[in-house]
């Protein structure tokens, strides 16, 4: 198909919503390292994980072998409310940049929660309901995950308790109200309602919180309340699995229109949207069927891939969760309060960590004023007001497109536009007022976090 026939907006049909999630671990030669029990340093068993997570999600978490996992019909029906999401051809942006590169983005912001997180929230709520649970607990950073989970829980009639990182709770009162509209109970973290919260507050008075702290609190409540389990919006293998719906739709749209991506870019907080977007393409690369460049983009203020260590570490500040082998800045690392709340996590999913370690993926970091420059440019040219997290991917997509211009290369670039930024206007305001700063941690700053990484040799 000739290029000009490709529409601005590529929609698949409703019946083209994937019927299976794709589990990239099945095609990895070097599997991600197992989660370890912090007490015994032995791999977590299904039984141990079952105390914290829903049973079906535990089996997905531990399954490194099954390539395709059926998406239950109830979940596909929910997906049909906002999926398939469009794959957009950024003709206007290409023209504005004067680049011969072709730029596409998969837009996940077209649902009320405003991000891709709903793709996994609905799956996790479904399995909790199926297990007969009363409710779930979780943490949220910027609030997108909490919002998505609140929507998913209200759909299935589940109770939802959200610990929201304090800095976001204060900066984003509207997100909190969206969650409450969907019936969720929202607590700023660290809080005095949990043992671990009280301890963190005693050790770090006045802390603005972090995802790691909020996770510890949510896990404590889940494990101390009968009929509750903990659910997580990123980092875990199960979340990457659910997010593969993004990549599968992207791949289907590319196949339908004969589009051949050269570079696939995504922002990386815990790694779930990127892991989902690249999954089927990575599968092809792992099987030797095709080659792609994959680029993870992270904030320079929280550089897990680009400056972190590949080691077993705690997933949470309170050290109550299993140990994961990942790129990490140390569970005690509390990043500067930058404006991409969804990217402020000290670690990275084990699957992407292993792929990055094996040289199958690249990573880069960007400073937030450059990110907001790209965000504003994108909003003005493409019309969509992007989330700060998503704008990390926009930044690098633009930079790659400009490199193509310098070199006269007509590469095809696909990036993940994970969400909208309507609730991030405080950050945009700082940017417009020239009050945004670029904080890059020094090696000494990072050394403090690294010192807290346990020394475990397998
Ligand atoms: C949470 C979030 C991210 C980062 O999370 P990942 O698990 O790395 O995908 C990116 N963009 C948006 C809009 C988010 O809400």
GROMACS .gro file of C-alpha atoms and ligand atoms in nm:
model
  473
    1UNK     CA    1   0.000   0.000   0.000
    2UNK     CA    2   0.148   0.335  -0.093
    3UNK     CA    3   0.228   0.566   0.191
    4UNK     CA    4  -0.030   0.838   0.131
    5UNK     CA    5  -0.310   0.583   0.167
    6UNK     CA    6  -0.233   0.542   0.535
    7UNK     CA    7  -0.499   0.732   0.729
    8UNK     CA    8  -0.427   0.972   1.010
    9UNK     CA    9  -0.595   0.735   1.244
   10UNK     CA   10  -0.576   0.360   1.203
   11UNK     CA   11  -0.863   0.188   1.380
   12UNK     CA   12  -0.901  -0.185   1.394
   13UNK     CA   13  -1.250  -0.334   1.415
   14UNK     CA   14  -1.396  -0.433   1.750
   15UNK     CA   15  -1.370  -0.799   1.652
   16UNK     CA   16  -0.996  -0.742   1.602
   17UNK     CA   17  -0.942  -0.683   1.975
   18UNK     CA   18  -0.686  -0.952   2.057
   19UNK     CA   19  -0.823  -1.282   2.192
   20UNK     CA   20  -0.494  -1.369   2.364
   21UNK     CA   21  -0.231  -1.183   2.559
   22UNK     CA   22   0.122  -1.257   2.445
   23UNK     CA   23   0.374  -1.367   2.706
   24UNK     CA   24   0.717  -1.260   2.579
   25UNK     CA   25   0.891  -1.463   2.852
   26UNK     CA   26   0.801  -1.777   2.656
   27UNK     CA   27   1.037  -1.666   2.380
   28UNK     CA   28   1.321  -1.543   2.604
   29UNK     CA   29   1.625  -1.767   2.619
   30UNK     CA   30   1.738  -1.603   2.941
   31UNK     CA   31   1.423  -1.589   3.152
   32UNK     CA   32   1.377  -1.306   3.400
   33UNK     CA   33   1.513  -1.412   3.739
   34UNK     CA   34   1.248  -1.538   3.984
   35UNK     CA   35   1.118  -1.327   4.271
   36UNK     CA   36   1.282  -1.428   4.597
   37UNK     CA   37   1.137  -1.461   4.942
   38UNK     CA   38   1.330  -1.200   5.144
   39UNK     CA   39   1.342  -1.428   5.450
   40UNK     CA   40   1.464  -1.752   5.288
   41UNK     CA   41   1.616  -1.611   4.964
   42UNK     CA   42   1.441  -1.899   4.785
   43UNK     CA   43   1.217  -1.837   4.482
   44UNK     CA   44   0.868  -1.733   4.590
   45UNK     CA   45   0.624  -2.022   4.561
   46UNK     CA   46   0.271  -1.989   4.427
   47UNK     CA   47   0.145  -2.044   4.778
   48UNK     CA   48   0.354  -1.762   4.926
   49UNK     CA   49   0.254  -1.524   4.647
   50UNK     CA   50  -0.110  -1.628   4.694
   51UNK     CA   51  -0.111  -1.462   5.036
   52UNK     CA   52  -0.059  -1.127   4.865
   53UNK     CA   53  -0.194  -1.164   4.509
   54UNK     CA   54  -0.498  -1.327   4.347
   55UNK     CA   55  -0.446  -1.692   4.252
   56UNK     CA   56  -0.492  -1.658   3.876
   57UNK     CA   57  -0.256  -1.360   3.870
   58UNK     CA   58   0.003  -1.564   4.061
   59UNK     CA   59  -0.005  -1.833   3.796
   60UNK     CA   60   0.036  -1.569   3.525
   61UNK     CA   61   0.324  -1.420   3.722
   62UNK     CA   62   0.509  -1.751   3.742
   63UNK     CA   63   0.435  -1.871   3.388
   64UNK     CA   64   0.748  -1.834   3.176
   65UNK     CA   65   0.638  -2.095   2.922
   66UNK     CA   66   0.289  -2.031   2.786
   67UNK     CA   67   0.317  -1.805   2.484
   68UNK     CA   68  -0.052  -1.713   2.443
   69UNK     CA   69  -0.294  -1.669   2.733
   70UNK     CA   70  -0.665  -1.631   2.646
   71UNK     CA   71  -0.829  -1.300   2.737
   72UNK     CA   72  -1.155  -1.385   2.917
   73UNK     CA   73  -1.466  -1.271   2.731
   74UNK     CA   74  -1.577  -1.036   3.015
   75UNK     CA   75  -1.247  -0.853   2.987
   76UNK     CA   76  -1.274  -0.830   2.608
   77UNK     CA   77  -1.620  -0.679   2.654
   78UNK     CA   78  -1.478  -0.416   2.887
   79UNK     CA   79  -1.191  -0.353   2.645
   80UNK     CA   80  -1.453  -0.290   2.375
   81UNK     CA   81  -1.559   0.028   2.565
   82UNK     CA   82  -1.232   0.196   2.465
   83UNK     CA   83  -1.039  -0.044   2.245
   84UNK     CA   84  -0.898  -0.102   1.993
   85UNK     CA   85  -0.708   0.219   2.059
   86UNK     CA   86  -0.599   0.413   1.751
   87UNK     CA   87  -0.255   0.398   1.594
   88UNK     CA   88  -0.202   0.753   1.473
   89UNK     CA   89   0.017   0.864   1.185
   90UNK     CA   90   0.179   1.191   1.292
   91UNK     CA   91   0.178   1.349   0.946
   92UNK     CA   92   0.158   1.699   1.096
   93UNK     CA   93   0.449   1.644   1.330
   94UNK     CA   94   0.660   1.494   1.049
   95UNK     CA   95   0.589   1.801   0.837
   96UNK     CA   96   0.665   2.044   1.120
   97UNK     CA   97   0.997   1.870   1.185
   98UNK     CA   98   1.075   1.845   0.815
   99UNK     CA   99   1.184   1.488   0.863
  100UNK     CA  100   1.174   1.207   0.607
  101UNK     CA  101   1.099   0.971   0.898
  102UNK     CA  102   0.749   0.831   0.936
  103UNK     CA  103   0.615   0.871   1.287
  104UNK     CA  104   0.332   0.671   1.441
  105UNK     CA  105   0.199   0.666   1.793
  106UNK     CA  106  -0.032   0.428   1.971
  107UNK     CA  107  -0.266   0.643   2.179
  108UNK     CA  108  -0.380   0.492   2.509
  109UNK     CA  109  -0.535   0.805   2.660
  110UNK     CA  110  -0.883   0.759   2.517
  111UNK     CA  111  -1.056   0.635   2.830
  112UNK     CA  112  -1.174   0.811   3.145
  113UNK     CA  113  -0.873   0.702   3.350
  114UNK     CA  114  -0.662   0.869   3.080
  115UNK     CA  115  -0.391   0.606   3.043
  116UNK     CA  116  -0.297   0.252   2.943
  117UNK     CA  117  -0.327   0.136   3.305
  118UNK     CA  118  -0.692   0.039   3.259
  119UNK     CA  119  -0.578  -0.254   3.040
  120UNK     CA  120  -0.434  -0.432   3.341
  121UNK     CA  121  -0.669  -0.288   3.606
  122UNK     CA  122  -0.970  -0.455   3.448
  123UNK     CA  123  -0.790  -0.788   3.423
  124UNK     CA  124  -0.677  -0.776   3.785
  125UNK     CA  125  -1.023  -0.675   3.911
  126UNK     CA  126  -1.178  -0.954   3.706
  127UNK     CA  127  -0.958  -1.223   3.860
  128UNK     CA  128  -1.012  -1.084   4.211
  129UNK     CA  129  -1.388  -1.097   4.159
  130UNK     CA  130  -1.370  -1.447   4.014
  131UNK     CA  131  -1.185  -1.560   4.325
  132UNK     CA  132  -1.470  -1.428   4.541
  133UNK     CA  133  -1.264  -1.156   4.709
  134UNK     CA  134  -1.417  -0.853   4.878
  135UNK     CA  135  -1.167  -0.596   4.764
  136UNK     CA  136  -0.816  -0.498   4.666
  137UNK     CA  137  -0.554  -0.253   4.789
  138UNK     CA  138  -0.296  -0.069   4.586
  139UNK     CA  139  -0.066   0.229   4.561
  140UNK     CA  140  -0.075   0.505   4.305
  141UNK     CA  141   0.184   0.764   4.210
  142UNK     CA  142   0.053   1.024   3.972
  143UNK     CA  143  -0.293   0.875   4.020
  144UNK     CA  144  -0.348   0.709   3.683
  145UNK     CA  145  -0.328   0.358   3.822
  146UNK     CA  146  -0.556   0.437   4.115
  147UNK     CA  147  -0.807   0.593   3.878
  148UNK     CA  148  -0.795   0.295   3.645
  149UNK     CA  149  -0.830   0.049   3.931
  150UNK     CA  150  -1.118   0.244   4.083
  151UNK     CA  151  -1.302   0.224   3.749
  152UNK     CA  152  -1.231  -0.147   3.713
  153UNK     CA  153  -1.338  -0.225   4.071
  154UNK     CA  154  -1.660  -0.034   4.041
  155UNK     CA  155  -1.738  -0.227   3.721
  156UNK     CA  156  -1.709  -0.558   3.907
  157UNK     CA  157  -1.845  -0.435   4.242
  158UNK     CA  158  -1.517  -0.470   4.435
  159UNK     CA  159  -1.395  -0.256   4.722
  160UNK     CA  160  -1.084  -0.049   4.634
  161UNK     CA  161  -0.835   0.102   4.883
  162UNK     CA  162  -0.571   0.328   4.730
  163UNK     CA  163  -0.254   0.464   4.893
  164UNK     CA  164  -0.158   0.770   4.694
  165UNK     CA  165   0.197   0.914   4.703
  166UNK     CA  166   0.161   1.226   4.915
  167UNK     CA  167   0.315   1.472   4.668
  168UNK     CA  168   0.062   1.363   4.403
  169UNK     CA  169  -0.227   1.359   4.651
  170UNK     CA  170  -0.153   1.725   4.715
  171UNK     CA  171  -0.071   1.822   4.355
  172UNK     CA  172  -0.360   1.631   4.197
  173UNK     CA  173  -0.676   1.670   4.403
  174UNK     CA  174  -0.886   1.614   4.091
  175UNK     CA  175  -0.751   1.266   4.036
  176UNK     CA  176  -0.837   1.183   4.392
  177UNK     CA  177  -1.192   1.296   4.325
  178UNK     CA  178  -1.218   1.086   4.011
  179UNK     CA  179  -1.118   0.784   4.221
  180UNK     CA  180  -1.379   0.871   4.482
  181UNK     CA  181  -1.639   0.914   4.208
  182UNK     CA  182  -1.575   0.550   4.122
  183UNK     CA  183  -1.608   0.455   4.489
  184UNK     CA  184  -1.244   0.414   4.593
  185UNK     CA  185  -1.107   0.498   4.937
  186UNK     CA  186  -0.794   0.718   4.898
  187UNK     CA  187  -0.522   0.773   5.164
  188UNK     CA  188  -0.209   0.991   5.122
  189UNK     CA  189   0.114   0.791   5.172
  190UNK     CA  190   0.311   0.764   5.392
  191UNK     CA  191   0.020   0.759   5.635
  192UNK     CA  192  -0.025   0.689   6.002
  193UNK     CA  193  -0.283   0.418   5.923
  194UNK     CA  194  -0.021   0.143   5.879
  195UNK     CA  195   0.273   0.022   6.082
  196UNK     CA  196   0.515   0.062   5.792
  197UNK     CA  197   0.380   0.410   5.716
  198UNK     CA  198   0.440   0.521   6.074
  199UNK     CA  199   0.795   0.384   6.057
  200UNK     CA  200   0.874   0.561   5.728
  201UNK     CA  201   0.737   0.887   5.872
  202UNK     CA  202   0.954   0.849   6.180
  203UNK     CA  203   1.266   0.783   5.968
  204UNK     CA  204   1.195   1.053   5.707
  205UNK     CA  205   0.981   1.325   5.864
  206UNK     CA  206   0.821   1.551   5.605
  207UNK     CA  207   0.885   1.310   5.316
  208UNK     CA  208   0.675   1.368   5.005
  209UNK     CA  209   0.646   0.993   4.970
  210UNK     CA  210   0.735   0.752   4.693
  211UNK     CA  211   0.580   0.460   4.513
  212UNK     CA  212   0.800   0.229   4.720
  213UNK     CA  213   0.649   0.360   5.046
  214UNK     CA  214   0.294   0.342   4.917
  215UNK     CA  215   0.344  -0.019   4.802
  216UNK     CA  216   0.454  -0.119   5.151
  217UNK     CA  217   0.142   0.033   5.301
  218UNK     CA  218  -0.095  -0.125   5.051
  219UNK     CA  219   0.064  -0.469   5.097
  220UNK     CA  220   0.035  -0.441   5.475
  221UNK     CA  221  -0.336  -0.365   5.456
  222UNK     CA  222  -0.400  -0.643   5.201
  223UNK     CA  223  -0.225  -0.906   5.407
  224UNK     CA  224  -0.393  -0.798   5.733
  225UNK     CA  225  -0.751  -0.774   5.601
  226UNK     CA  226  -0.946  -1.094   5.526
  227UNK     CA  227  -1.088  -1.112   5.172
  228UNK     CA  228  -0.839  -0.858   5.034
  229UNK     CA  229  -0.544  -0.892   4.803
  230UNK     CA  230  -0.289  -0.647   4.675
  231UNK     CA  231  -0.276  -0.546   4.309
  232UNK     CA  232   0.001  -0.359   4.132
  233UNK     CA  233  -0.017  -0.136   3.826
  234UNK     CA  234   0.326  -0.197   3.682
  235UNK     CA  235   0.658  -0.382   3.734
  236UNK     CA  236   0.514  -0.735   3.761
  237UNK     CA  237   0.522  -0.985   3.475
  238UNK     CA  238   0.143  -1.020   3.489
  239UNK     CA  239   0.101  -0.647   3.420
  240UNK     CA  240   0.332  -0.665   3.119
  241UNK     CA  241   0.128  -0.961   2.999
  242UNK     CA  242  -0.200  -0.764   3.013
  243UNK     CA  243  -0.036  -0.464   2.849
  244UNK     CA  244   0.068  -0.680   2.555
  245UNK     CA  245  -0.275  -0.588   2.418
  246UNK     CA  246  -0.114  -0.254   2.320
  247UNK     CA  247   0.160  -0.419   2.118
  248UNK     CA  248  -0.068  -0.682   1.965
  249UNK     CA  249  -0.305  -0.416   1.834
  250UNK     CA  250  -0.010  -0.210   1.710
  251UNK     CA  251   0.129  -0.513   1.530
  252UNK     CA  252  -0.209  -0.596   1.378
  253UNK     CA  253  -0.248  -0.238   1.253
  254UNK     CA  254   0.106  -0.241   1.111
  255UNK     CA  255   0.042  -0.570   0.934
  256UNK     CA  256  -0.289  -0.446   0.795
  257UNK     CA  257  -0.127  -0.136   0.643
  258UNK     CA  258   0.211  -0.287   0.560
  259UNK     CA  259   0.397  -0.065   0.806
  260UNK     CA  260   0.743  -0.181   0.912
  261UNK     CA  261   0.870  -0.008   1.226
  262UNK     CA  262   1.245   0.040   1.261
  263UNK     CA  263   1.245   0.205   1.602
  264UNK     CA  264   0.993   0.150   1.883
  265UNK     CA  265   1.004   0.392   2.174
  266UNK     CA  266   0.828   0.403   2.508
  267UNK     CA  267   0.862   0.574   2.842
  268UNK     CA  268   0.963   0.347   3.128
  269UNK     CA  269   0.849   0.381   3.488
  270UNK     CA  270   0.805   0.024   3.603
  271UNK     CA  271   0.817  -0.084   3.240
  272UNK     CA  272   0.463  -0.207   3.175
  273UNK     CA  273   0.352   0.009   2.880
  274UNK     CA  274   0.688  -0.032   2.710
  275UNK     CA  275   0.693  -0.405   2.782
  276UNK     CA  276   0.341  -0.433   2.639
  277UNK     CA  277   0.404  -0.218   2.335
  278UNK     CA  278   0.720  -0.398   2.229
  279UNK     CA  279   0.612  -0.752   2.331
  280UNK     CA  280   0.513  -0.901   1.991
  281UNK     CA  281   0.793  -0.716   1.812
  282UNK     CA  282   1.045  -0.834   2.071
  283UNK     CA  283   0.907  -1.184   2.019
  284UNK     CA  284   0.996  -1.159   1.651
  285UNK     CA  285   1.341  -1.031   1.737
  286UNK     CA  286   1.397  -1.311   1.990
  287UNK     CA  287   1.286  -1.571   1.735
  288UNK     CA  288   1.512  -1.419   1.470
  289UNK     CA  289   1.223  -1.321   1.242
  290UNK     CA  290   1.276  -0.945   1.236
  291UNK     CA  291   1.495  -0.677   1.385
  292UNK     CA  292   1.392  -0.361   1.565
  293UNK     CA  293   1.554  -0.096   1.782
  294UNK     CA  294   1.369  -0.065   2.112
  295UNK     CA  295   1.431   0.244   2.324
  296UNK     CA  296   1.324   0.285   2.686
  297UNK     CA  297   1.305   0.649   2.797
  298UNK     CA  298   1.335   0.740   3.162
  299UNK     CA  299   1.366   1.067   3.356
  300UNK     CA  300   1.720   1.181   3.430
  301UNK     CA  301   1.600   1.228   3.790
  302UNK     CA  302   1.515   0.857   3.828
  303UNK     CA  303   1.754   0.675   3.593
  304UNK     CA  304   1.704   0.305   3.680
  305UNK     CA  305   1.823   0.161   3.348
  306UNK     CA  306   2.087   0.412   3.253
  307UNK     CA  307   2.257   0.453   3.591
  308UNK     CA  308   2.112   0.176   3.807
  309UNK     CA  309   2.256  -0.161   3.911
  310UNK     CA  310   2.135  -0.499   3.784
  311UNK     CA  311   2.084  -0.678   4.113
  312UNK     CA  312   1.835  -0.841   4.345
  313UNK     CA  313   1.663  -0.564   4.537
  314UNK     CA  314   1.353  -0.489   4.737
  315UNK     CA  315   1.053  -0.373   4.536
  316UNK     CA  316   0.936  -0.140   4.812
  317UNK     CA  317   1.086   0.099   5.065
  318UNK     CA  318   0.948  -0.096   5.360
  319UNK     CA  319   1.116  -0.417   5.236
  320UNK     CA  320   0.803  -0.627   5.286
  321UNK     CA  321   0.777  -0.737   4.922
  322UNK     CA  322   0.973  -1.012   4.748
  323UNK     CA  323   1.316  -0.936   4.604
  324UNK     CA  324   1.335  -0.888   4.228
  325UNK     CA  325   1.642  -0.900   4.007
  326UNK     CA  326   1.620  -0.576   3.817
  327UNK     CA  327   1.787  -0.251   3.726
  328UNK     CA  328   1.751  -0.054   4.046
  329UNK     CA  329   1.857   0.263   4.221
  330UNK     CA  330   1.799   0.097   4.558
  331UNK     CA  331   1.468   0.073   4.741
  332UNK     CA  332   1.571   0.362   4.967
  333UNK     CA  333   1.617   0.596   4.670
  334UNK     CA  334   1.361   0.875   4.685
  335UNK     CA  335   1.375   1.073   4.361
  336UNK     CA  336   1.341   1.450   4.349
  337UNK     CA  337   0.972   1.538   4.316
  338UNK     CA  338   0.974   1.578   3.937
  339UNK     CA  339   0.652   1.606   3.745
  340UNK     CA  340   0.630   1.263   3.591
  341UNK     CA  341   0.488   1.085   3.895
  342UNK     CA  342   0.438   0.763   3.699
  343UNK     CA  343   0.811   0.737   3.632
  344UNK     CA  344   0.934   0.782   3.989
  345UNK     CA  345   0.996   0.417   4.070
  346UNK     CA  346   1.342   0.301   4.185
  347UNK     CA  347   1.334  -0.029   3.996
  348UNK     CA  348   1.225  -0.177   3.664
  349UNK     CA  349   1.031  -0.487   3.568
  350UNK     CA  350   1.246  -0.803   3.568
  351UNK     CA  351   1.149  -0.891   3.210
  352UNK     CA  352   1.274  -0.566   3.058
  353UNK     CA  353   1.572  -0.567   3.293
  354UNK     CA  354   1.681  -0.903   3.155
  355UNK     CA  355   1.620  -0.797   2.793
  356UNK     CA  356   1.818  -0.478   2.849
  357UNK     CA  357   2.096  -0.670   3.021
  358UNK     CA  358   2.110  -0.906   2.722
  359UNK     CA  359   2.150  -0.614   2.482
  360UNK     CA  360   1.811  -0.658   2.316
  361UNK     CA  361   1.692  -0.312   2.413
  362UNK     CA  362   1.841   0.036   2.458
  363UNK     CA  363   1.768   0.298   2.721
  364UNK     CA  364   1.816   0.670   2.745
  365UNK     CA  365   1.728   0.943   2.991
  366UNK     CA  366   1.593   1.294   2.940
  367UNK     CA  367   1.557   1.602   3.161
  368UNK     CA  368   1.212   1.733   3.234
  369UNK     CA  369   1.234   2.080   3.074
  370UNK     CA  370   1.326   1.910   2.745
  371UNK     CA  371   1.034   1.673   2.800
  372UNK     CA  372   0.789   1.959   2.848
  373UNK     CA  373   0.923   2.139   2.540
  374UNK     CA  374   0.836   1.827   2.342
  375UNK     CA  375   0.500   1.796   2.518
  376UNK     CA  376   0.400   2.150   2.426
  377UNK     CA  377   0.521   2.117   2.069
  378UNK     CA  378   0.326   1.793   2.035
  379UNK     CA  379   0.009   1.943   2.186
  380UNK     CA  380   0.019   2.234   1.944
  381UNK     CA  381   0.088   2.022   1.636
  382UNK     CA  382  -0.097   1.697   1.700
  383UNK     CA  383  -0.376   1.833   1.918
  384UNK     CA  384  -0.347   1.584   2.204
  385UNK     CA  385  -0.239   1.719   2.544
  386UNK     CA  386   0.007   1.450   2.653
  387UNK     CA  387   0.085   1.321   3.002
  388UNK     CA  388   0.433   1.417   3.128
  389UNK     CA  389   0.525   1.047   3.139
  390UNK     CA  390   0.423   0.993   2.777
  391UNK     CA  391   0.611   1.305   2.677
  392UNK     CA  392   0.939   1.131   2.759
  393UNK     CA  393   0.869   0.905   2.462
  394UNK     CA  394   0.763   1.203   2.249
  395UNK     CA  395   1.094   1.375   2.327
  396UNK     CA  396   1.300   1.083   2.205
  397UNK     CA  397   1.074   1.016   1.905
  398UNK     CA  398   1.126   1.378   1.796
  399UNK     CA  399   1.501   1.352   1.854
  400UNK     CA  400   1.519   1.031   1.649
  401UNK     CA  401   1.312   1.191   1.372
  402UNK     CA  402   1.549   1.490   1.366
  403UNK     CA  403   1.845   1.253   1.346
  404UNK     CA  404   1.677   1.092   1.044
  405UNK     CA  405   1.651   1.438   0.891
  406UNK     CA  406   2.025   1.502   0.940
  407UNK     CA  407   2.109   1.169   0.783
  408UNK     CA  408   1.839   1.169   0.518
  409UNK     CA  409   1.691   0.844   0.648
  410UNK     CA  410   1.321   0.763   0.610
  411UNK     CA  411   1.296   0.534   0.911
  412UNK     CA  412   0.964   0.434   1.061
  413UNK     CA  413   0.929   0.531   1.424
  414UNK     CA  414   0.652   0.405   1.652
  415UNK     CA  415   0.608   0.535   2.003
  416UNK     CA  416   0.366   0.476   2.285
  417UNK     CA  417   0.153   0.775   2.382
  418UNK     CA  418   0.044   0.635   2.714
  419UNK     CA  419  -0.195   0.901   2.835
  420UNK     CA  420  -0.335   1.250   2.857
  421UNK     CA  421  -0.213   1.530   3.081
  422UNK     CA  422  -0.533   1.704   3.191
  423UNK     CA  423  -0.454   1.644   3.557
  424UNK     CA  424  -0.093   1.755   3.519
  425UNK     CA  425  -0.154   2.124   3.465
  426UNK     CA  426   0.042   2.219   3.778
  427UNK     CA  427   0.347   2.080   3.599
  428UNK     CA  428   0.262   2.260   3.275
  429UNK     CA  429   0.213   2.577   3.480
  430UNK     CA  430   0.563   2.546   3.630
  431UNK     CA  431   0.701   2.495   3.283
  432UNK     CA  432   0.521   2.796   3.136
  433UNK     CA  433   0.624   3.016   3.427
  434UNK     CA  434   0.988   2.914   3.380
  435UNK     CA  435   0.995   2.762   3.728
  436UNK     CA  436   1.071   2.407   3.627
  437UNK     CA  437   1.417   2.279   3.715
  438UNK     CA  438   1.615   1.979   3.596
  439UNK     CA  439   1.739   1.783   3.887
  440UNK     CA  440   1.994   1.517   3.800
  441UNK     CA  441   2.118   1.313   4.097
  442UNK     CA  442   2.494   1.312   4.150
  443UNK     CA  443   2.689   0.987   4.182
  444UNK     CA  444   2.701   1.060   4.556
  445UNK     CA  445   2.321   1.087   4.569
  446UNK     CA  446   2.290   0.754   4.391
  447UNK     CA  447   2.548   0.590   4.617
  448UNK     CA  448   2.308   0.633   4.911
  449UNK     CA  449   2.043   0.426   4.732
  450UNK     CA  450   2.296   0.167   4.612
  451UNK     CA  451   2.418   0.116   4.969
  452UNK     CA  452   2.074  -0.021   5.055
  453UNK     CA  453   2.079  -0.293   4.787
  454UNK     CA  454   2.118  -0.627   4.964
  455UNK     CA  455   2.421  -0.834   4.862
  456UNK     CA  456   2.279  -1.157   4.734
  457UNK     CA  457   2.476  -1.399   4.519
  458UNK     CA  458   2.303  -1.692   4.356
  459LIG     C1  459   0.205   0.486   3.493
  459LIG     C2  460   0.228   0.553   3.368
  459LIG     C3  461   0.347   0.535   3.296
  459LIG     C4  462   0.461   0.452   3.345
  459LIG     O1  463   0.434   0.322   3.386
  459LIG     P1  464   0.489   0.196   3.309
  459LIG     O2  465   0.455   0.081   3.394
  459LIG     O3  466   0.636   0.213   3.293
  459LIG     O4  467   0.419   0.193   3.181
  459LIG     C5  468   0.359   0.598   3.175
  459LIG     N1  469   0.263   0.679   3.127
  459LIG     C6  470   0.148   0.701   3.194
  459LIG     C7  471   0.047   0.794   3.136
  459LIG     C8  472   0.128   0.639   3.316
  459LIG     O5  473   0.014   0.659   3.380
   0.00000   0.00000   0.00000
